Coordinates of C-alpha atoms in Angstrom, one line a residue:
X27 CA 7.6 16.2 -1.4
X28 CA 5.7 13.5 0.6
X29 CA 7.3 11.5 3.4
X30 CA 10.8 12.3 2.3
X31 CA 10.2 10.8 -1.2
X32 CA 12.0 12.8 -3.9
X33 CA 11.6 12.4 -7.6
X34 CA 14.6 10.9 -9.2
X35 CA 16.3 12.2 -12.3
X36 CA 14.7 9.3 -14.2
X37 CA 11.2 10.6 -13.3
X38 CA 10.2 7.2 -12.1
X39 CA 7.1 6.2 -10.3
X40 CA 7.5 5.5 -6.5
X41 CA 6.9 2.2 -4.9
X42 CA 5.2 1.1 -1.7
X43 CA 6.1 -2.5 -1.1
X44 CA 6.6 -5.1 1.6
X45 CA 4.8 -7.9 3.4
X46 CA 1.2 -7.7 4.3
X47 CA 1.9 -7.9 8.0
X48 CA 5.0 -7.6 10.1
X49 CA 5.7 -11.2 11.0
X50 CA 9.1 -10.7 12.7
X51 CA 12.2 -8.6 12.6
X52 CA 14.4 -10.9 10.6
X53 CA 12.0 -11.4 7.7
X54 CA 11.0 -7.7 7.6
X55 CA 14.7 -6.6 7.4
X56 CA 15.4 -9.3 4.8
X57 CA 12.5 -8.1 2.6
X58 CA 13.4 -4.5 3.0
X59 CA 17.1 -5.1 2.2
X60 CA 16.2 -6.8 -1.0
X61 CA 13.7 -4.2 -2.2
X62 CA 16.0 -1.3 -1.3
X63 CA 18.8 -2.9 -3.4
X64 CA 16.4 -3.2 -6.4
X65 CA 14.9 0.3 -6.1
X66 CA 18.3 1.9 -5.6
X67 CA 19.5 0.3 -8.7
X68 CA 16.4 1.3 -10.7
X69 CA 16.2 4.8 -9.2
X70 CA 12.7 4.1 -7.8
X71 CA 11.7 6.1 -4.7
X72 CA 10.7 3.6 -2.1
X73 CA 8.4 3.3 1.0
X74 CA 8.6 0.1 3.0
X75 CA 5.0 -1.2 3.8
X76 CA 4.0 -3.5 6.6
X77 CA 0.9 -3.7 8.8
X78 CA 1.7 -3.7 12.5
X79 CA -1.8 -5.2 13.1
X80 CA -4.4 -6.7 10.9
X81 CA -7.9 -5.6 12.1
X82 CA -10.0 -6.6 9.1
X83 CA -10.0 -10.4 9.1
X84 CA -12.7 -12.8 7.9
X85 CA -12.3 -15.2 10.8
X86 CA -11.6 -14.6 14.5
X87 CA -8.7 -17.1 14.4
X88 CA -6.9 -15.4 11.6
X89 CA -3.4 -13.9 12.3
X90 CA -3.6 -10.3 13.4
X91 CA -0.1 -9.5 14.5
X92 CA 2.9 -10.1 16.8
X93 CA 2.0 -7.2 19.1
X94 CA 1.6 -3.5 18.3
X95 CA 4.7 -2.1 19.9
X96 CA 6.9 -4.9 18.8
X97 CA 5.8 -4.6 15.2
X98 CA 6.0 -0.8 15.2
X99 CA 9.6 -0.9 16.5
X100 CA 10.4 -3.3 13.6
X101 CA 9.1 -0.7 11.2
X102 CA 11.2 2.0 12.9
X103 CA 14.2 -0.3 12.6
X104 CA 13.6 -0.7 8.9
X105 CA 13.7 3.1 8.6
X106 CA 16.8 3.6 10.6
X107 CA 18.7 0.7 9.0
X108 CA 17.9 1.5 5.4
X109 CA 17.0 5.2 5.5
X110 CA 13.6 4.6 3.7
X111 CA 10.2 5.9 4.8
X112 CA 7.7 3.4 6.2
X113 CA 3.9 3.1 6.0
X114 CA 1.4 1.2 8.1
X115 CA -2.3 1.2 8.4
X116 CA -4.4 2.4 11.4
X117 CA -7.9 1.5 12.2
X118 CA -9.1 3.7 15.1
X119 CA -8.5 7.3 16.0
X120 CA -6.4 6.5 19.1
X121 CA -3.9 4.5 16.9
X122 CA -2.9 7.6 14.9
X123 CA -0.6 9.2 17.4
X124 CA 0.8 5.9 18.5
X125 CA 1.7 4.7 15.0
X126 CA 3.0 8.2 14.0
X127 CA 5.7 7.9 16.6
X128 CA 7.3 5.1 14.6
X129 CA 6.4 5.5 10.9
X130 CA 6.4 8.2 8.2
X131 CA 3.1 7.5 6.4
X132 CA -0.3 6.6 8.0
X133 CA -2.5 4.5 5.8
X134 CA -6.3 4.5 6.0
X135 CA -7.7 1.1 5.0
X136 CA -10.2 1.0 2.1
X137 CA -13.2 0.0 4.3
X138 CA -12.5 3.0 6.6
X139 CA -11.9 5.7 4.0
X140 CA -15.2 7.5 4.9
X141 CA -14.4 7.6 8.7
X142 CA -14.2 11.4 9.3
X143 CA -12.6 11.2 12.8
X144 CA -10.0 8.7 11.7
X145 CA -9.0 10.8 8.7
X146 CA -8.8 13.9 10.9
X147 CA -6.8 12.1 13.6
X148 CA -4.3 10.9 11.0
X149 CA -4.0 14.4 9.5
X150 CA -3.3 16.0 12.8
X151 CA -0.2 13.9 13.4
X152 CA 1.5 15.8 10.6
X153 CA 2.5 12.6 8.9
X154 CA 1.6 11.9 5.2
X155 CA -1.7 10.1 4.9
X156 CA -2.3 7.4 2.3
X157 CA -6.0 6.8 1.8
X158 CA -7.1 3.6 0.2
X159 CA -10.1 4.1 -2.0
X160 CA -13.1 2.1 -0.8
X161 CA -14.1 -0.8 -3.0
X162 CA -17.6 0.6 -2.8
X163 CA -16.8 4.1 -3.9
X164 CA -16.3 5.9 -7.2
X165 CA -13.0 7.7 -7.9
X166 CA -14.9 11.0 -7.9
X167 CA -16.1 10.5 -4.4
X168 CA -12.6 10.4 -3.0
X169 CA -12.3 14.2 -3.3
X170 CA -14.2 14.4 0.0
X171 CA -11.7 12.1 1.8
X172 CA -8.9 14.4 0.5
X173 CA -10.8 17.4 1.7
X174 CA -11.1 15.9 5.2
X175 CA -7.4 15.6 5.6
X176 CA -6.5 18.9 4.0
X177 CA -9.1 20.8 6.0
X178 CA -7.6 19.3 9.1
X179 CA -4.4 21.1 8.3
X180 CA -2.4 18.4 6.4
X181 CA -1.6 18.8 2.7
X182 CA 0.4 15.5 2.5
X183 CA -2.2 13.2 0.9
X184 CA -1.9 10.1 -1.3
X185 CA -4.8 8.2 -2.8
X186 CA -4.5 4.5 -3.6
X187 CA -6.9 2.6 -5.8
X188 CA -7.5 -1.1 -5.1
X189 CA -10.4 -1.9 -7.4
X190 CA -14.2 -1.9 -7.1
X191 CA -16.5 -4.6 -5.8
X192 CA -17.7 -6.8 -8.7
X193 CA -20.4 -9.1 -7.5
X194 CA -19.9 -10.8 -4.2
X195 CA -16.5 -12.4 -4.6
X196 CA -14.4 -10.4 -7.0
X197 CA -13.0 -7.0 -7.8
X198 CA -12.4 -5.1 -11.1
X199 CA -10.1 -2.2 -11.7
X200 CA -11.4 0.9 -13.6
X201 CA -8.3 2.7 -14.8
X202 CA -10.3 5.8 -15.5
X203 CA -10.1 6.4 -11.8
X204 CA -6.4 7.2 -11.8
X205 CA -6.6 10.5 -13.8
X206 CA -9.8 11.3 -12.0
X207 CA -8.1 11.2 -8.6
X208 CA -5.0 12.9 -10.0
X209 CA -7.3 15.9 -10.8
X210 CA -7.5 16.5 -7.0
X211 CA -3.8 17.5 -7.1
X212 CA -2.5 14.5 -5.1
X213 CA -0.3 11.5 -6.0
X214 CA -2.3 8.5 -7.1
X215 CA -1.1 4.9 -6.5
X216 CA -2.4 1.6 -7.9
X217 CA -2.5 -1.3 -5.4
X218 CA -1.6 -4.1 -7.7
X219 CA -2.1 -6.9 -5.2
X220 CA -5.3 -6.1 -3.2
X221 CA -7.1 -5.2 -6.4
X222 CA -6.7 -8.9 -7.3
X223 CA -8.3 -10.2 -4.1
X224 CA -11.2 -12.6 -4.2
X225 CA -12.9 -11.7 -0.9
X226 CA -15.7 -13.5 1.0
X227 CA -14.7 -17.0 0.1
X228 CA -16.6 -19.8 1.8
X229 CA -13.4 -20.9 3.7
X230 CA -13.2 -17.5 5.4
X231 CA -9.7 -17.0 3.8
X232 CA -9.5 -14.4 1.0
X233 CA -8.4 -15.7 -2.3
X234 CA -6.5 -13.9 -5.1
X235 CA -5.1 -13.9 -8.6
X236 CA -1.4 -13.1 -8.2
X237 CA -0.6 -14.2 -11.8
X238 CA -2.3 -10.9 -12.9
X239 CA -0.2 -8.6 -10.8
X240 CA 2.0 -7.8 -13.7
X241 CA -1.0 -7.0 -15.9
X242 CA -2.4 -4.5 -13.4
X243 CA 1.0 -2.9 -12.8
X244 CA 1.7 -2.4 -16.5
X245 CA -1.7 -0.9 -17.1
X246 CA -1.4 1.5 -14.2
X247 CA 2.0 2.8 -15.3
X248 CA 0.8 3.1 -18.9
X249 CA -2.1 5.2 -17.6
X250 CA 0.3 7.4 -15.7
X251 CA 0.0 6.3 -12.0
X252 CA 2.4 8.2 -9.7
X253 CA 3.1 5.1 -7.7
X254 CA 2.5 1.4 -7.2
X255 CA 1.6 -0.6 -4.1
X256 CA 2.7 -4.2 -4.1
X257 CA 2.7 -6.7 -1.2
X258 CA 5.6 -9.1 -1.6
X259 CA 7.0 -12.0 0.5
X260 CA 9.8 -14.6 0.0
X261 CA 7.3 -17.4 0.5
X262 CA 3.7 -16.2 -0.1
X263 CA 2.3 -19.7 0.4
X264 CA 3.5 -19.6 4.0
X265 CA 2.9 -15.9 4.7
X266 CA 0.8 -15.3 7.8
X267 CA -1.6 -12.9 6.0
X268 CA -2.9 -12.4 2.5
X269 CA -0.5 -14.9 0.9
X270 CA -3.0 -15.7 -1.8
X271 CA -2.5 -12.4 -3.7
X272 CA 1.1 -11.4 -2.9
X273 CA 4.0 -11.3 -5.3
X274 CA 6.9 -13.7 -4.7
X275 CA 9.9 -11.5 -3.7
X276 CA 12.2 -13.1 -6.3
X277 CA 9.9 -11.9 -9.1
X278 CA 9.9 -8.2 -8.1
X279 CA 13.1 -7.1 -9.8
X280 CA 12.1 -8.3 -13.3
X281 CA 8.7 -6.8 -12.9
X282 CA 10.1 -3.4 -11.9
X283 CA 12.6 -3.4 -14.8
X284 CA 9.6 -3.9 -17.2
X285 CA 7.7 -1.1 -15.5
X286 CA 10.5 1.4 -15.7
X287 CA 10.8 0.7 -19.4
X288 CA 7.1 1.5 -19.8
X289 CA 7.5 4.6 -17.8
X290 CA 10.4 5.7 -20.0
X291 CA 8.4 5.0 -23.1
X292 CA 5.5 7.2 -22.1
X293 CA 7.5 10.0 -20.6

């Protein structure tokens, strides 16, 4: 069991979902309430996702957060209000203990998945550690990231694929990576939104292809992914971070219904 997630009788995949960044208490609770109602109905184990701070931005004037403690307290309120685990990313070693006081899962961003001290610091908190696979790495190479966490005394590891760099401004998903990473005896998640990013745009704002979220999600479940990662927002066009590749919240339920049917068909 990782971060309090238990497999349901349906044998469903689990879901990490929420806004890219914590924008405020009201919208975070509104998003969480909607997703909890959907996942409860479909018997999908759920972790609420929200970044308390965005450190990897293309431009210095991009939104980075509402304040670390304020955002972390909102994540904690989501947990206490709805009884679901929460996940947030950390960027430097000193953030591990701080974030661990408020959330259930610490996430290592893809660009930082080789940072040994960061992985060890996250592991030593005792919280589950979700490691995003670097866009620049093969699935095979992620065994070493897993080793770093486990050899630091923590067996609660999740790996999340988010595609591989394809040229300068695109990503491509190699679904062979899911069973490869599952061979390390850890749950493997497909990030259905970040894998559709179009980074390094001339405007300094990352683009995306959200119309293909359903395609990536269906393929991942068909291949046997243990979980899905989906960033979602009631109004992606006006989200403060990564709106270009988020799923509109009102489309989430229909998508999850389709995905549970695929899971049932291959079980």
